[in-house]
Tab-separated table of C-alpha atoms in Angstrom:
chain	number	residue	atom	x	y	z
A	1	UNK	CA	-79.362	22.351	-14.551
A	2	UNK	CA	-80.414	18.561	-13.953
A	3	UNK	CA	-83.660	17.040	-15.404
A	4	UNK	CA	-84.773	13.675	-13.971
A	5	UNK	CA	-83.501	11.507	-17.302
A	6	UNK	CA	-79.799	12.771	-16.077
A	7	UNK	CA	-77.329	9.939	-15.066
A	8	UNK	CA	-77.394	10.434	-10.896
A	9	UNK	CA	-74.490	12.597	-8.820
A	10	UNK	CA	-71.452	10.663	-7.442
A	11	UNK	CA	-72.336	12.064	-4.210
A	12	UNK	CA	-75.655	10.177	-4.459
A	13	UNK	CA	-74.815	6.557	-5.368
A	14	UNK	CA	-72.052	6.774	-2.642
A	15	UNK	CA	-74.900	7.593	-0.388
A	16	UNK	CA	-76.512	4.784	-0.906
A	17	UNK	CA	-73.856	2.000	-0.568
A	18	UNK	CA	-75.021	0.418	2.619
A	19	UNK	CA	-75.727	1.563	6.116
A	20	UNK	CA	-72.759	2.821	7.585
A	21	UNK	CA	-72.742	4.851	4.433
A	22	UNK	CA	-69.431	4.200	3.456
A	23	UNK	CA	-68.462	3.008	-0.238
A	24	UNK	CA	-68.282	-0.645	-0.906
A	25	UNK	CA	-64.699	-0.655	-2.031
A	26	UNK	CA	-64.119	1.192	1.198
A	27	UNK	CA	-65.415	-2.509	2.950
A	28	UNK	CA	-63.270	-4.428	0.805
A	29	UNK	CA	-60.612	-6.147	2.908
A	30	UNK	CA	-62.829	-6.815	5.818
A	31	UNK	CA	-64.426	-9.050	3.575
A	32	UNK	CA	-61.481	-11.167	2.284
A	33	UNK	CA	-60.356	-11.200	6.153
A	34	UNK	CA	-63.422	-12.931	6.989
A	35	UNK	CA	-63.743	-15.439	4.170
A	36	UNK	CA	-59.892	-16.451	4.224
A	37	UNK	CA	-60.771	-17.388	8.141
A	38	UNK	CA	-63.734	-19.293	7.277
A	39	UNK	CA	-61.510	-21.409	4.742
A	40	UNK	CA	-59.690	-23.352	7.221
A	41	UNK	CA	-62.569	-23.888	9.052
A	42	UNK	CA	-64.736	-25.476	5.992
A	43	UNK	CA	-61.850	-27.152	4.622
A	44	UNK	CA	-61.672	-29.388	7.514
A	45	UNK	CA	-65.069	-30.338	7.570
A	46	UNK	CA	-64.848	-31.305	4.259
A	47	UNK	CA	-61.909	-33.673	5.061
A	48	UNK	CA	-63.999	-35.005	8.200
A	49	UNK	CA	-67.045	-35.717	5.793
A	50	UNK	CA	-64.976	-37.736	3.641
A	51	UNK	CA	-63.443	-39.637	5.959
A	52	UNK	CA	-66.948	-40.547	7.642
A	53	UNK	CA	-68.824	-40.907	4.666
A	54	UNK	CA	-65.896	-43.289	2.860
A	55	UNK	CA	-65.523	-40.819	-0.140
A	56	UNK	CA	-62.301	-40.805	-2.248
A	57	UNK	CA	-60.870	-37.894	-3.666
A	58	UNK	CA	-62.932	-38.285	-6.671
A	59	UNK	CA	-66.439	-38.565	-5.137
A	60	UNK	CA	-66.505	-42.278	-5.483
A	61	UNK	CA	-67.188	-44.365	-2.032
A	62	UNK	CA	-63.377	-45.810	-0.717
A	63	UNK	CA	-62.875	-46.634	3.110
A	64	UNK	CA	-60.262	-46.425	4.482
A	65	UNK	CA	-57.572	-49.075	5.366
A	66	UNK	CA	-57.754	-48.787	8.751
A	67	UNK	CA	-61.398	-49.544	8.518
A	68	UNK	CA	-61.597	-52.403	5.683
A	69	UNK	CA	-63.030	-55.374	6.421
A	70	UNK	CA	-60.472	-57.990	7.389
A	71	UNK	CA	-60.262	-61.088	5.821
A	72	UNK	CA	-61.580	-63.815	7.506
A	73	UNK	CA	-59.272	-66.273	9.306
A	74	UNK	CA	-57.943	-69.355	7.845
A	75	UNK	CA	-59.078	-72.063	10.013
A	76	UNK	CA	-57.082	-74.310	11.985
A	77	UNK	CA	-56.420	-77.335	10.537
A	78	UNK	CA	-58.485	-80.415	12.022
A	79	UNK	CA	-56.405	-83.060	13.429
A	80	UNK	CA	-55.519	-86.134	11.333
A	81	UNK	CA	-57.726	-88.868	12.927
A	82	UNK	CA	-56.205	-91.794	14.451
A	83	UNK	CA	-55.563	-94.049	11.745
A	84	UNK	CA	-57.747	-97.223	12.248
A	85	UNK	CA	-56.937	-99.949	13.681
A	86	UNK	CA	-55.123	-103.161	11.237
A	87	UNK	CA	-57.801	-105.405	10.248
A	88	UNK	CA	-56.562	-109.066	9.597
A	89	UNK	CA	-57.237	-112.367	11.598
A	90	UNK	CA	-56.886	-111.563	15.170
A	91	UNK	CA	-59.248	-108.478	14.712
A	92	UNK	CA	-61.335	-107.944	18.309
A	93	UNK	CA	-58.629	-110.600	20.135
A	94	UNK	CA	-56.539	-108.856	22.902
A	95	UNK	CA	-52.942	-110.446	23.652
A	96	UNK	CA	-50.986	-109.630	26.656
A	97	UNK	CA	-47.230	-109.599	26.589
A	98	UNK	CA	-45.080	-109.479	29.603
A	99	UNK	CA	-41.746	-108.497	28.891
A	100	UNK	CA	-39.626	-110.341	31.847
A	101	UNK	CA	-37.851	-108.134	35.146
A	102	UNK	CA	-37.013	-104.847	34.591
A	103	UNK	CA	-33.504	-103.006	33.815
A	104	UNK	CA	-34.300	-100.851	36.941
A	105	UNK	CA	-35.030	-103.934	39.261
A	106	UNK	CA	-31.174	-103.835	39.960
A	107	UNK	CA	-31.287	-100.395	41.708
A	108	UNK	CA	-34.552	-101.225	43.763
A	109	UNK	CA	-33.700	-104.821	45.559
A	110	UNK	CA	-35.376	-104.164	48.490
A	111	UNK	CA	-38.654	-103.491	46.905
A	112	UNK	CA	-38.307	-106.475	44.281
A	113	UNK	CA	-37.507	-108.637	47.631
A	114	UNK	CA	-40.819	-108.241	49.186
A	115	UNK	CA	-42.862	-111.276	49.096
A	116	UNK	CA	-46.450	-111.586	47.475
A	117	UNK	CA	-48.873	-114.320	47.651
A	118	UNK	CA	-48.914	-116.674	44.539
A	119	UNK	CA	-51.692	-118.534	45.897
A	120	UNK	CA	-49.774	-121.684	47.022
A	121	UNK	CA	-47.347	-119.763	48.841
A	122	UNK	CA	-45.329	-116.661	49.112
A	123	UNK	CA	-42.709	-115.726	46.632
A	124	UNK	CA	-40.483	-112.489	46.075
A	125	UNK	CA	-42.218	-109.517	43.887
A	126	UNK	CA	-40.118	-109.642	41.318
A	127	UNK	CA	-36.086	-110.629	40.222
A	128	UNK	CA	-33.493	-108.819	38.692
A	129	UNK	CA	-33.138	-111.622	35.643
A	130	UNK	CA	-30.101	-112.318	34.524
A	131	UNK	CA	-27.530	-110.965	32.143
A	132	UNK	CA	-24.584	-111.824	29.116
A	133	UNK	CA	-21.269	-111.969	30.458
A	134	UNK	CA	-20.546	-108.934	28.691
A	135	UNK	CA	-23.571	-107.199	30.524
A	136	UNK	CA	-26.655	-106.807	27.919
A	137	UNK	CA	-29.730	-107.576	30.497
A	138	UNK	CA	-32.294	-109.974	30.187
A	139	UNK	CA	-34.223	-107.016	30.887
A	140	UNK	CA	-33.286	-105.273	27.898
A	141	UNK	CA	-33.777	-108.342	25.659
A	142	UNK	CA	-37.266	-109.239	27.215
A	143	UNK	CA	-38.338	-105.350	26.458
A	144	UNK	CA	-37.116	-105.274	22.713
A	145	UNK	CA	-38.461	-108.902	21.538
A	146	UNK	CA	-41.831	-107.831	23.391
A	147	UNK	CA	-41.933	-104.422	21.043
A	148	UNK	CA	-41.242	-106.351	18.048
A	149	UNK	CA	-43.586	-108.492	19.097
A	150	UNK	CA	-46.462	-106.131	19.869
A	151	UNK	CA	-45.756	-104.783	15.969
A	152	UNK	CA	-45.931	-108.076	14.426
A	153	UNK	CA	-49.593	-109.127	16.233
A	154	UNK	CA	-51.265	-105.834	15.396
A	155	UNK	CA	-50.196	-106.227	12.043
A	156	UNK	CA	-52.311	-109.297	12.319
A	157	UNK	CA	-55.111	-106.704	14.221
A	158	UNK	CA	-55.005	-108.028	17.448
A	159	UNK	CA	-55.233	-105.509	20.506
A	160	UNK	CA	-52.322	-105.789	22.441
A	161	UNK	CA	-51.320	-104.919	26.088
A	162	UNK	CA	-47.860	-104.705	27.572
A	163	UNK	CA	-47.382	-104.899	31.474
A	164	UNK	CA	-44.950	-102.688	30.926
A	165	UNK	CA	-42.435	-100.622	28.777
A	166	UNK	CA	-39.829	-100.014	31.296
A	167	UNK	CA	-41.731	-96.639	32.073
A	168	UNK	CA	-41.679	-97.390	36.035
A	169	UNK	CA	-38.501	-98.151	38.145
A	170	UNK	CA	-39.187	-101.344	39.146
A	171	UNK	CA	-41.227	-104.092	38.791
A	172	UNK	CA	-44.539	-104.618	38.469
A	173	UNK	CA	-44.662	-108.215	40.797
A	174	UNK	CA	-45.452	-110.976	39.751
A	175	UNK	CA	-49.444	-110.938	40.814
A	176	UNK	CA	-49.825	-107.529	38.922
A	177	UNK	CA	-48.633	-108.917	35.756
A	178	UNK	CA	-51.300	-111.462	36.371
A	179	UNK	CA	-53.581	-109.370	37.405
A	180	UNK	CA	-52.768	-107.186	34.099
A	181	UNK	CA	-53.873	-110.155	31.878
A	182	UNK	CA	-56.632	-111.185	33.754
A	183	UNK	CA	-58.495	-108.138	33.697
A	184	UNK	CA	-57.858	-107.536	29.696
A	185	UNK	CA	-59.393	-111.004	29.824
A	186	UNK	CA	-56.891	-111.857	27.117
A	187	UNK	CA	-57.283	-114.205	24.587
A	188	UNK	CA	-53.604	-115.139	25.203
A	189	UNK	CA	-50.397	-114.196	27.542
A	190	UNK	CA	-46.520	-114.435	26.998
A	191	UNK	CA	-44.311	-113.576	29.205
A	192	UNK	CA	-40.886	-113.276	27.666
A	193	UNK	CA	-37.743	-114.477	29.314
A	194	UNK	CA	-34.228	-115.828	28.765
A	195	UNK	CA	-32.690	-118.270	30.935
A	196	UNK	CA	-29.197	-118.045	32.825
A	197	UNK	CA	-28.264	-121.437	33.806
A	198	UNK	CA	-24.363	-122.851	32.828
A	199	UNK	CA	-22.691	-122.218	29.816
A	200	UNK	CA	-22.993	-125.084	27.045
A	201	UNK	CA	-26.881	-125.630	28.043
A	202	UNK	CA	-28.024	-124.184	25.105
A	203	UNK	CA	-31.627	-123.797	23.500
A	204	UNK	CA	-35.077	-122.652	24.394
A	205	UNK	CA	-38.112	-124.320	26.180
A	206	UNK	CA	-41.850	-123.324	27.365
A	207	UNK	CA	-42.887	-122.923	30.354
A	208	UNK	CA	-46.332	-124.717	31.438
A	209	UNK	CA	-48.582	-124.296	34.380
A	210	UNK	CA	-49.380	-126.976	36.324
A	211	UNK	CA	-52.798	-127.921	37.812
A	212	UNK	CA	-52.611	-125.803	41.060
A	213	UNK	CA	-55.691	-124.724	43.588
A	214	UNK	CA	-55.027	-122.949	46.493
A	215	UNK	CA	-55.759	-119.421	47.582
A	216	UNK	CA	-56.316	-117.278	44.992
A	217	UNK	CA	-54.889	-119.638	41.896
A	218	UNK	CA	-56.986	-121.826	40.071
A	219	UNK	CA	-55.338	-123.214	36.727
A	220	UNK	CA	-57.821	-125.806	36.099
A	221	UNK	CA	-59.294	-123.653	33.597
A	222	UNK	CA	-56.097	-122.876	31.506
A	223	UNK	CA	-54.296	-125.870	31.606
A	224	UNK	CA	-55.176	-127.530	28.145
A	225	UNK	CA	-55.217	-123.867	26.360
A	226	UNK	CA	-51.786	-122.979	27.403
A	227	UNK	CA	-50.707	-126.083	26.452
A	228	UNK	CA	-52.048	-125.626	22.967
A	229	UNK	CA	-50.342	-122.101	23.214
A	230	UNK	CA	-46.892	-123.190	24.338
A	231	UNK	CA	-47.120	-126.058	21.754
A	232	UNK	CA	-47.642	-124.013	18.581
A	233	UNK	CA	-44.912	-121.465	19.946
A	234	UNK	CA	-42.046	-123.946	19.782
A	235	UNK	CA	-42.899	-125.291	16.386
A	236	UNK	CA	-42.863	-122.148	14.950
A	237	UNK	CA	-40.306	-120.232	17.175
A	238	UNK	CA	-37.975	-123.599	16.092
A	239	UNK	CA	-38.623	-122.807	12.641
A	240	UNK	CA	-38.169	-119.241	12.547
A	241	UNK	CA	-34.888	-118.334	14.447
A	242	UNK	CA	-33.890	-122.062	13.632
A	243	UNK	CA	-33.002	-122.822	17.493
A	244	UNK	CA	-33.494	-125.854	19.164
A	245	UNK	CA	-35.276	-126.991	22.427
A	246	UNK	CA	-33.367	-126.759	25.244
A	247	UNK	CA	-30.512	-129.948	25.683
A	248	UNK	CA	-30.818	-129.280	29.354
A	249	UNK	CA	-34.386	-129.945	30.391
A	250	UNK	CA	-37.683	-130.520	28.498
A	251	UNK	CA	-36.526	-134.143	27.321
A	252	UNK	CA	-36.168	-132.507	23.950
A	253	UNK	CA	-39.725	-131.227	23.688
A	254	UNK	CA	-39.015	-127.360	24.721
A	255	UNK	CA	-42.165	-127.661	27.148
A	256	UNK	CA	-41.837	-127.947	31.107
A	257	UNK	CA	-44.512	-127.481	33.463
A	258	UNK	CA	-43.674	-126.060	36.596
A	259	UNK	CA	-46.472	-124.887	39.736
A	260	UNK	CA	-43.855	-122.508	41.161
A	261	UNK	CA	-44.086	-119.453	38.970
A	262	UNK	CA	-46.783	-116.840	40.573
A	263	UNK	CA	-47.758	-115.454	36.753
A	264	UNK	CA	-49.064	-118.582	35.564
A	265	UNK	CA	-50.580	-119.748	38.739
A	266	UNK	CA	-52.416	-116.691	39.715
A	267	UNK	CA	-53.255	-116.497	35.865
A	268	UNK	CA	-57.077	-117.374	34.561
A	269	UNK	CA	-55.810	-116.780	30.793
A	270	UNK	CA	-54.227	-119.081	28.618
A	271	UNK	CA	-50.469	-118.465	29.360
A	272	UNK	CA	-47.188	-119.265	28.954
A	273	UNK	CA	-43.626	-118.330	29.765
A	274	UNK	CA	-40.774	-118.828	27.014
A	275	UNK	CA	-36.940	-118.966	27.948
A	276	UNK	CA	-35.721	-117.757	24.265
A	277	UNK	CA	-32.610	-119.239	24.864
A	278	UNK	CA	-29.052	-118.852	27.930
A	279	UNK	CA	-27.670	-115.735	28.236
A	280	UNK	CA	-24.966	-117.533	29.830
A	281	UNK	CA	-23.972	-119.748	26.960
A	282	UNK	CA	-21.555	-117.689	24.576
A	283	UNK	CA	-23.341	-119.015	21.290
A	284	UNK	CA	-26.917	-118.357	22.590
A	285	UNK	CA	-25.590	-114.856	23.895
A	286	UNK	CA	-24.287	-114.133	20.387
A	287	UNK	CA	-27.941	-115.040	18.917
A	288	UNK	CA	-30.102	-113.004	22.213
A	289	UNK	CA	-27.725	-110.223	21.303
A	290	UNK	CA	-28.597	-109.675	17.640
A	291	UNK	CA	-31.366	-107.564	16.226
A	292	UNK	CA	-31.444	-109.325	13.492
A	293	UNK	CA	-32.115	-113.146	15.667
A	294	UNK	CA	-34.985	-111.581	17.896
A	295	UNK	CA	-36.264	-109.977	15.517
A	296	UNK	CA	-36.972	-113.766	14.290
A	297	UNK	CA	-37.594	-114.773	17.908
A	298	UNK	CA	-40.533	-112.177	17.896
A	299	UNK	CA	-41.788	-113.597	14.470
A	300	UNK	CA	-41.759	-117.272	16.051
A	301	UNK	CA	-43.547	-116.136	18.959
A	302	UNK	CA	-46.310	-114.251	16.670
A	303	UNK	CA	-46.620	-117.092	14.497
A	304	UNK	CA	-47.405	-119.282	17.204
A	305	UNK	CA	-49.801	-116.618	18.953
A	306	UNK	CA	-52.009	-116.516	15.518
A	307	UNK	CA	-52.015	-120.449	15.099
A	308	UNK	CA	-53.340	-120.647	18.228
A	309	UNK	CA	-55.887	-118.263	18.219
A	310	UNK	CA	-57.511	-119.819	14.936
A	311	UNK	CA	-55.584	-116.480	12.813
């Protein structure tokens, strides 16, 4: 007999286990099934939300690598600026230097051959100069004393022009390296030359321009100046390589003035030519030949340039 403090039947709490009426041990592994599916599932969400979110495995904020911040880029390095130019006594004077011919004036005579108007008349474009009997070109000397040279006058801050470095094939003529000085409206011009006359005329000498007016030359104007320019040369070229004037012409004094050469007369700069010395003549060879000697040469020739021009 069953009162109503009596623990219930088994038949009764199995009743009421849940709708399909069926125990709840008997719904047991449906259960795990479903949660062990949903694990994959959650787990990689999780991984998703840590990746997005920059968590690290302990909570703490970490991107990733892939998605640091780079460090920024080194700059490029800025250019080393020109270095300034020399200051010294010729500073804001501009010299022209005309190395003589040109090494490749040999391989282009019919171009060198053509004539050009010096003003009084009509002369050929250019020459091939002449050379050592062993074959070193005026060329090549003209072109190495006019570098040294070039060096020694910007030491002295001077602005200096060449009317050439050997960078064409031929030439320029004779009116372009005039023109070349002109329009620099230099302060002073040397052309640079060695002479090729007999052997045992020996020495060096300035060449002068004459007084000439016709057609497009007019020296009147540069006369005196080159003078003074050709005059302070030989003294100091004389003292400096320790040559003399030339024993063939110049009656000793190194200075000739001539109206046939189209650079000075189509020149309206102070200018001069200088015959360092005769390739011809085995002693002056063995001088025009030496690094050393025109190294001296383009000392004299510097020395003079800055007398001149008040430096």
């Amino acid at each position: 007999m069953r009162n109503d403090d009596s623990p219930p039947r088994p038949e009764a709490t199995a009743a009421s286990a849940g709708p399909d009426h069926r125990p709840w041990f008997t719904r047991r592994p449906t259960l795990v099934i479903a949660v062990a599916a949903l694990a994959p599932t959650a787990l990689a969400g999780w991984v998703l939300t840590q990746v997005l979110t920059g968590a690290g495995p302990d909570g703490r904020d970490a991107k990733p690598a892939a998605t640091a911040t780079p460090p920024p880029a080194t700059p490029a390095a800025a250019p080393a600026p020109a270095p300034a130019p020399a200051k010294g006594p010729l500073s804001g004077r501009t010299v022209v230097i005309d190395p003589g011919h040109n090494t490749g004036n040999f391989d282009h005579t019919d171009e060198i051959d053509q004539k050009v108007d010096i003003g009084t008349n009509r002369k050929e474009c250019d020459t091939t100069g002449t050379t050592t009997d062993s074959g070193y070109m005026e060329a090549e000397f003209t072109l190495d004393v006019s570098q040294r040279l070039r060096t020694a006058l910007e030491a002295h801050g001077a602005k200096v022009v060449l009317t050439h470095t050997a960078d064409r094939p031929w030439g320029p003529c004779i009116d372009e390296r005039a023109r070349i000085g002109n329009e620099a409206k230099a302060d002073a011009v040397v052309s640079v030359h060695a002479d090729g006359v007999s052997s045992g005329s020996r020495g060096f000498h300035l060449i002068l321009p004459a007084k000439v007016k016709g057609g497009a030359a007019d020296t009147s104007a540069i006369v005196e100046p080159s003078r003074r320019l050709g005059e302070r040369i030989a003294s100091n070229f004389a003292r400096t390589t320790g040559s003399s004037p030339a024993n063939y012409l110049g009656g000793g004094t190194g200075l000739v003035v001539r109206d046939d050469l189209g650079g000075l007369n189509l020149s309206t700069r102070p200018k001069v030519f200088i015959e360092c010395g005769n390739m011809r003549d085995a002693k002056d060879a063995a001088q025009l030949t030496s690094p050393d000697w025109r190294q001296k040469a383009a000392q004299g020739i510097a020395d003079g340039i800055v007398g001149f021009l008040g430096g």
